[in-house]
Coordinates of C-alpha atoms in Angstrom, one line a residue:
Chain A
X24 CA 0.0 0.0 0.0
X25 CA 1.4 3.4 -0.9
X26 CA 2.4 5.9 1.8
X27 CA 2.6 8.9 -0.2
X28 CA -1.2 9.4 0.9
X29 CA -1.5 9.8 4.7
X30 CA -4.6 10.2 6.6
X31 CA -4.7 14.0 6.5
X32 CA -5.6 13.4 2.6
X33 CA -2.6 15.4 1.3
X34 CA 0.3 13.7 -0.7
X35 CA 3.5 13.3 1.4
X36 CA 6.1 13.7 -0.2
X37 CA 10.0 14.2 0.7
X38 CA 11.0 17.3 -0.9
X39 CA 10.3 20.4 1.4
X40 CA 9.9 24.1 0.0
X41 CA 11.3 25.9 3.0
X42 CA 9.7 29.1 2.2
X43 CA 6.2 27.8 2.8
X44 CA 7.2 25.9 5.5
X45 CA 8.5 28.9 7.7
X46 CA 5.7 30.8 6.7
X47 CA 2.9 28.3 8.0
X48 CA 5.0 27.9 10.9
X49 CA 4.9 31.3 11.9
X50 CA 1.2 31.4 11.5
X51 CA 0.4 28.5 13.7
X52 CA 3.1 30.1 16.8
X53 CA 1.0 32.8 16.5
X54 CA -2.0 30.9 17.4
X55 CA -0.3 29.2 20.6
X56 CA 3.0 31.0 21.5
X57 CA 3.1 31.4 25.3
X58 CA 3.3 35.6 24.7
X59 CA -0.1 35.4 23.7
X60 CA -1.1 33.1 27.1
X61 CA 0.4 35.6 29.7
X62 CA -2.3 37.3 30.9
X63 CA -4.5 34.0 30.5
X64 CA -2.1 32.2 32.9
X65 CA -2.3 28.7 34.5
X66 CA -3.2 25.9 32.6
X67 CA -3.3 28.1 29.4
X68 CA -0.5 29.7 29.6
X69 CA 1.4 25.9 30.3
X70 CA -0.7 24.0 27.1
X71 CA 0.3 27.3 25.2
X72 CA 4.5 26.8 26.1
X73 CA 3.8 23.0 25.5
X74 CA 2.4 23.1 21.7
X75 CA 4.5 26.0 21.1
X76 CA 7.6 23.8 21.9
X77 CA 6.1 21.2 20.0
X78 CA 5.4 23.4 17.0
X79 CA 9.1 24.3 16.7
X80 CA 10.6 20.9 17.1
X81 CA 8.1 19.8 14.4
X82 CA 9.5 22.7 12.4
X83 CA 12.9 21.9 12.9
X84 CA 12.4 18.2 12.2
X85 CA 11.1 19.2 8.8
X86 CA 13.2 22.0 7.7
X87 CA 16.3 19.4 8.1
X88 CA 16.7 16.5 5.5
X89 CA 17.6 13.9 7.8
X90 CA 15.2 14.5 10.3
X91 CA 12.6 14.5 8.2
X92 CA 13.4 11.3 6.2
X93 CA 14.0 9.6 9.7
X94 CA 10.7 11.3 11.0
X95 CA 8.5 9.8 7.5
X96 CA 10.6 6.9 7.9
X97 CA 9.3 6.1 11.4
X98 CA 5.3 7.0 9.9
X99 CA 6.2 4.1 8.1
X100 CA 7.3 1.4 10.6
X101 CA 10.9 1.8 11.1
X102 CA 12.1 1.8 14.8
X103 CA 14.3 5.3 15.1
X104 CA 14.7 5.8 18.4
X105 CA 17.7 5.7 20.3
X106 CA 17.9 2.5 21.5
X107 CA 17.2 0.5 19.0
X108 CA 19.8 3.0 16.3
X109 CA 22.2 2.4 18.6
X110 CA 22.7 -0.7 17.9
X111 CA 25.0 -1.5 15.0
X112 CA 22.4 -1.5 11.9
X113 CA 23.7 -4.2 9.4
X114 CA 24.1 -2.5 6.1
X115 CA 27.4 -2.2 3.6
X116 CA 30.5 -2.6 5.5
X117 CA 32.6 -1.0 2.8
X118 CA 30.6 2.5 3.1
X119 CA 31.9 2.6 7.1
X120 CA 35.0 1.8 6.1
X121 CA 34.8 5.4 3.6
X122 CA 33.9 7.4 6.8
X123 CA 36.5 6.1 8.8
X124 CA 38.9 6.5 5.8
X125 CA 37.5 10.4 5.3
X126 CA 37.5 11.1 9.3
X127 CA 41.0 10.1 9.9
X128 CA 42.0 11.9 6.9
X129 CA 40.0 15.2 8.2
X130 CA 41.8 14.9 11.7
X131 CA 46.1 14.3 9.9
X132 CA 45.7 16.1 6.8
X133 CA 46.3 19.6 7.8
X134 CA 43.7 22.5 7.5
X135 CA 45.0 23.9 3.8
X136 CA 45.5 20.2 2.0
X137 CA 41.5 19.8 2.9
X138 CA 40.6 23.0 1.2
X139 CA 38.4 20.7 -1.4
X140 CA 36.9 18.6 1.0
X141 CA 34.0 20.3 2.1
X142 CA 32.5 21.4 -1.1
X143 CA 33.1 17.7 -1.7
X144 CA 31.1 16.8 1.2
X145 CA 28.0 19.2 0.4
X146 CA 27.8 18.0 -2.8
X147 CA 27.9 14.3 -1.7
X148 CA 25.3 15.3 0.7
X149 CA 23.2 17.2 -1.9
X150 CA 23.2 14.0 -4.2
X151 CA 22.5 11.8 -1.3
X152 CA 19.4 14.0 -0.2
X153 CA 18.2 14.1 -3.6
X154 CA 18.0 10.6 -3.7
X155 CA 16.8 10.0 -0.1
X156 CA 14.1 11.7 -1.5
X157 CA 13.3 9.7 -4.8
X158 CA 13.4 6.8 -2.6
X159 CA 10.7 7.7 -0.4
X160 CA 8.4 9.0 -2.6
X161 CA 8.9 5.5 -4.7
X162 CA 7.9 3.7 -1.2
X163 CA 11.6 2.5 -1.7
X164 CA 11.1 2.3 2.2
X165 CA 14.0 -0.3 3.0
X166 CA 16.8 1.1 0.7
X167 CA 15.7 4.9 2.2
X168 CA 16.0 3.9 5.8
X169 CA 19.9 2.7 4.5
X170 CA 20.3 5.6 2.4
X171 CA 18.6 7.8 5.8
X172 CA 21.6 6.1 7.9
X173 CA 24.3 6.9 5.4
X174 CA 23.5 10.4 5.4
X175 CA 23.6 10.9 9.2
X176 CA 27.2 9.7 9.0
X177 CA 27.6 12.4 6.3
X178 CA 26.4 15.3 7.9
X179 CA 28.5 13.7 11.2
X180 CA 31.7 14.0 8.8
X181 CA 30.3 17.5 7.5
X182 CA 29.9 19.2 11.4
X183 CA 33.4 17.9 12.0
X184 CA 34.8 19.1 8.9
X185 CA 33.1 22.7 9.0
X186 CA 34.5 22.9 12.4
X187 CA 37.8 22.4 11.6
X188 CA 38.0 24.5 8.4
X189 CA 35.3 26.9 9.1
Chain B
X26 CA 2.5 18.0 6.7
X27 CA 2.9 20.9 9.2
X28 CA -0.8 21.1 11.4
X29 CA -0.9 17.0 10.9
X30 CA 2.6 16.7 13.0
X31 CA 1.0 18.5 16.0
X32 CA -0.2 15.0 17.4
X33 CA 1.6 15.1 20.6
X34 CA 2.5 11.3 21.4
X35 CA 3.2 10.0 17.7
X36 CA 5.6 13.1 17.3
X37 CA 7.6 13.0 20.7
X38 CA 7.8 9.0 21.1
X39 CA 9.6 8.8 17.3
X40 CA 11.7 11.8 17.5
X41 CA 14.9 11.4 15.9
X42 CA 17.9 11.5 19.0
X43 CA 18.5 15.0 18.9
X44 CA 17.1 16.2 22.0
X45 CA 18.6 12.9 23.6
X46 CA 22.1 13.8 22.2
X47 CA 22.0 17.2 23.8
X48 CA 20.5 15.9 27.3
X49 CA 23.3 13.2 26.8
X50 CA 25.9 15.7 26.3
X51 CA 25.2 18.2 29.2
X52 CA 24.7 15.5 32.1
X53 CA 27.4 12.8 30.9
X54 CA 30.3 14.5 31.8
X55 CA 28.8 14.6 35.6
X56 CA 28.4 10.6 35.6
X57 CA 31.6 9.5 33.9
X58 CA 33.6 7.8 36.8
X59 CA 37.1 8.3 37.2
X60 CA 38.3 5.0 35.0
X61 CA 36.1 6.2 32.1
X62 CA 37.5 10.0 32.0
X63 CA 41.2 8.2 32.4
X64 CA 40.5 6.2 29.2
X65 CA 39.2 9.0 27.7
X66 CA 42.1 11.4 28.1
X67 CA 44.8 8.8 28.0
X68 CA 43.4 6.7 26.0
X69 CA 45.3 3.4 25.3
X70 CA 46.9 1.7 22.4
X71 CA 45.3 4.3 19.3
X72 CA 46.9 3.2 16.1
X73 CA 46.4 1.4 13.2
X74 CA 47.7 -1.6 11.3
X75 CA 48.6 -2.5 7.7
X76 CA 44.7 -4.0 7.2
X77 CA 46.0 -6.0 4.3
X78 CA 48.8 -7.9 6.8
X79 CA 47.7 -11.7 7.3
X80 CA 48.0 -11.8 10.4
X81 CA 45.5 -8.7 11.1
X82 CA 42.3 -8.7 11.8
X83 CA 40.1 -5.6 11.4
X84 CA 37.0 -4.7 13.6
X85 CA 34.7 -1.3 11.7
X86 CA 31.9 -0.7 13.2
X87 CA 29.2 2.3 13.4
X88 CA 26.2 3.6 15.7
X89 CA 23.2 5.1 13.3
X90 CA 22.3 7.0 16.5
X91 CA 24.8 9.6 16.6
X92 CA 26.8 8.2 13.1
X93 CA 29.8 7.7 15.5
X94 CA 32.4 5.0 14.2
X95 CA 35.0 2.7 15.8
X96 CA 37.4 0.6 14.1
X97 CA 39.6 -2.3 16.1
X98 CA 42.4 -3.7 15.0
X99 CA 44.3 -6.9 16.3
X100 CA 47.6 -8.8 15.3
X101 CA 47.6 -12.4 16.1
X102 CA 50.1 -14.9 15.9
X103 CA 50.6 -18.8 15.0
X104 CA 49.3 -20.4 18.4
X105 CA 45.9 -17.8 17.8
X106 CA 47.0 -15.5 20.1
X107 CA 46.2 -12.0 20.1
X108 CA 49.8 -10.4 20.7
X109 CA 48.5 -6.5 19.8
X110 CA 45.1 -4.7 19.6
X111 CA 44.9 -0.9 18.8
X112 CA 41.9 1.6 18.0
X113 CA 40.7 4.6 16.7
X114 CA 37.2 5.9 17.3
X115 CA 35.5 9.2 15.9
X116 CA 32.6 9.2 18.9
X117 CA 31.8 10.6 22.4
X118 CA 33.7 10.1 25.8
X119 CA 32.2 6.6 26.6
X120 CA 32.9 5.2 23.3
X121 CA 36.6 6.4 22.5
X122 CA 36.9 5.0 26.8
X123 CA 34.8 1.4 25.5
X124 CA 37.2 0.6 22.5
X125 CA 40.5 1.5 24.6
X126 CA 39.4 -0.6 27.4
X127 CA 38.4 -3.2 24.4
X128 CA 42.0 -3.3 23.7
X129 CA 43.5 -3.7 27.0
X130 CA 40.8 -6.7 27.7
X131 CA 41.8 -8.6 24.5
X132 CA 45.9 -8.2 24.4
X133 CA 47.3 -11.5 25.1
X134 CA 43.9 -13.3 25.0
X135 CA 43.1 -16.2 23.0
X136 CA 40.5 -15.5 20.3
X137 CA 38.2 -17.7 22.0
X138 CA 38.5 -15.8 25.3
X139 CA 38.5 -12.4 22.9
X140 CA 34.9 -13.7 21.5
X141 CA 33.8 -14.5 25.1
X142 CA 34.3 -10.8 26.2
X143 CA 30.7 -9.0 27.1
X144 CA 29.9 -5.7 26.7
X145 CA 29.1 -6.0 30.1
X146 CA 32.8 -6.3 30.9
X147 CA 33.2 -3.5 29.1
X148 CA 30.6 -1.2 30.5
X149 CA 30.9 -2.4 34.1
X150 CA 34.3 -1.4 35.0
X151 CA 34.1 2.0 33.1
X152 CA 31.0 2.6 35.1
X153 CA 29.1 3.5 31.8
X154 CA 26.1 5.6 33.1
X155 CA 23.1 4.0 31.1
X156 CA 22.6 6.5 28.2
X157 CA 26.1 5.1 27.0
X158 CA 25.2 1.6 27.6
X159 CA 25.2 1.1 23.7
X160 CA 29.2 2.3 23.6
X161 CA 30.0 -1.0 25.5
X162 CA 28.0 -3.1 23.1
X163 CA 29.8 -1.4 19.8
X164 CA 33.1 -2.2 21.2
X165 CA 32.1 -5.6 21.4
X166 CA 30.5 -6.1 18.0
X167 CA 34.7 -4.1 17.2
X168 CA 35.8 -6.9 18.9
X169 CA 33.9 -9.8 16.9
X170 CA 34.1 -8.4 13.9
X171 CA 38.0 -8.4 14.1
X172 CA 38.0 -11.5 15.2
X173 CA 35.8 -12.6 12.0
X174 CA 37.9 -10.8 9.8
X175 CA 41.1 -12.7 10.7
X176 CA 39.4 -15.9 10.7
X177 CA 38.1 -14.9 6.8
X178 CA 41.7 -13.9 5.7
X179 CA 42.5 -17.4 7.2
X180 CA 40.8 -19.2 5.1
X181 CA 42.2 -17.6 1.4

C-alpha cells in the first residue's frame, strides 16, 4: 500500500519548499506562543508553552533532511529511536570503512590540503538528499532507511569538517 | 505535513535522537567515573595496522544513533594469540573510553577468550552511566568483527 497518501488526505512527499514551511510555521506560533497566554495564565498559559515547543521541534524536524526522512521513515514502521539506532544497523561494511577513511583523513591532513573537502562533502550530501528523497516517494522504504543512515554519517563527517576548516 | 505533526504522542515518542544527544551531552560529563575519564584522556593503544597484513584482523563498526564510528584492530600470531590490539574511534567520551578498554581486555587473550568478552565487561568497570550503555556493546560487536575478519583472511 502506498504511503505517499496519509490520513490528513494530502500527498507526502519528501522534498520540502522551505519558504512555505517557515511561513505556515509562523502562522500556527502565533495561534499558541506562550506571549499570547500571559495574561490568560495557568493551565493556558502551560498547554500554550507545551504546543508551542512542540510546533518548533516539528519545524525543525522538517526543515532538516535527515530529520525529516527519519521522522516519515518512522510514519512508516521503522524503529528510530535511540535505543534500537544504537545498535549496530547491518548494512554495507565498505561504506563505514569510507567514513573512517574520510574522518582520519580530516583529523592528519592539515587545514590547507582539505581546502576541497567540504564542497566535496556538500555535494555528496546534496546528491544523497536528492536521492533520499526519490526513494521515499517511490515507497523505496527499506533502501531509504539505508540511504537515511548513510546520510547521518555524512552530515556527522560535514559538522566535524566545518568545524575544523570553518 | 505541518498542522498533521502536531499530534503530541506520535511526534515526541519517534523523535529522531537530537534532544537525547544534547541531554546526553550536558549531564554525561557529571556521571563518567574516574576509570572512564582516564580512558578517555589517556586513551590506550590508538593506532592502526597495515589492514591487508595476514595476520591482522580488522573490527569497523558504526552507531546510526549519533553516526559515530570505531574501528579495532588486532595482530595475532601462530598459536591464535592475540599479541597486539589498537583503536581509533570518531565518537563521544564513553565510546573512545569502551574501545580503549576493548583493547586492554583482548591483548594476550586467546580468540576464544576475545569472542567471550561481554559488553558488560566493558561497560561495568568504566561505570558506563546507562545512556552510554550502547558504547560497550559497539566495542564488542569491534571486537567480533576483528575477530571474524582474521578468521576470513584465514581461510584464502
Amino acid at each position: 500500500m502506498p504511503h505517499s497518501s496519509s490520513s490528513h488526505g494530502f500527498v507526502e512527499k519528501f522534498k520540502m519548499e522551505l519558504k512555505s514551511l517557515e511561513k505556515r510555521y509562523r502562522k500556527l506560533q502565533m495561534h499558541v506562543h506562550p506571549d499570547k497566554f500571559h495574561s490568560n495564565g495557568g493551565d493556558q498559559l502551560e498547554m500554550a508553552e507545551e504546543h508551542s515547543s512542540i510546533l518548533n521541534t516539528a519545524y525543525w524536524t522538517l526543515r532538516d533532511p535527515e530529520q525529516r526522512a527519519f521522522y516519515m521513515l518512522s510514519r512508516r514502521g521503522f524503529d528510530i529511536s535511540e535505543e534500537h539506532m544504537s545498535k549496530q544497523v547491518p548494512f554495507d561494511p565498505m561504506f563505514l570503512m569510507e567514513v573512517m577513511e574520510t574522518r582520519e583523513i580530516i583529523e592528519e591532513v592539515p587545514a590547507e590540503a582539505m581546502a576541497d573537502m567540504p564542497s566535496d562533502v556538500d555535494k555528496d550530501i546534496a546528491i544523497r538528499v536528492e536521492r533520499l528523497g526519490e526513494l521515499l516517494d517511490n515507497d523505496q522504504d527499506k533502501e531509504a532507511f539505508e540511504m537515511a543512515v548513510q546520510l547521518r554519517y555524512m552530515n556527522q563527517i560535514r559538522r566535524e569538517l566545518y568545524e575544523l576548516v570553518g | 505535513m505541518l498542522s498533521g505533526l502536531i499530534s503530541r504522542t506520535s511526534m515526541l515518542t519517534s523523535m529522531p535522537n537530537m534532544v537525547n544527544g544534547l541531554t546526553s551531552a550536558i549531564l554525561g560529563s557529571r556521571s563518567y567515573s574516574q576509570d572512564l575519564l582516564d580512558h578517555y584522556e589517556k586513551p590506550r593503544n590508538v593506532g592502526a595496522m597495515d589492514k591487508t597484513a595476514v595476520d591482522v584482523g580488522t573490527g569497523i563498526v558504526g552507531a546510526p544513533a549519533c553516526g559515530d564510528v570505531m574501528k579495532l584492530q588486532i595482530k595475532v600470531d601462530d598459536e591464535g594469540r592475540i599479541t597486539e590490539a589498537v583503536f581509533k574511534t570518531f565518537g563521544c567520551g564513553a565510546a573512545v573510553a569502551s574501545s580503549s578498554y576493548a583493547t586492554e581486555l583482548i591483548k594476550g587473550k586467546t580468540m576464544d577468550e576475545a569472542a567471550g568478552i561481554k559488553n558488560t565487561d566493558i561497560s561495568t568497570h568504566l561505570s558506563l552511566p546507562p545512556v552510554k550503555l550502547h558504547c560497550s556493546m559497539l566495542a564488542e560487536d569491534a571486537i567480533k568483527a576483528a575477530l571474524a575478519d582474521y578468521k576470513n583472511k584465514q581461510k584464502k
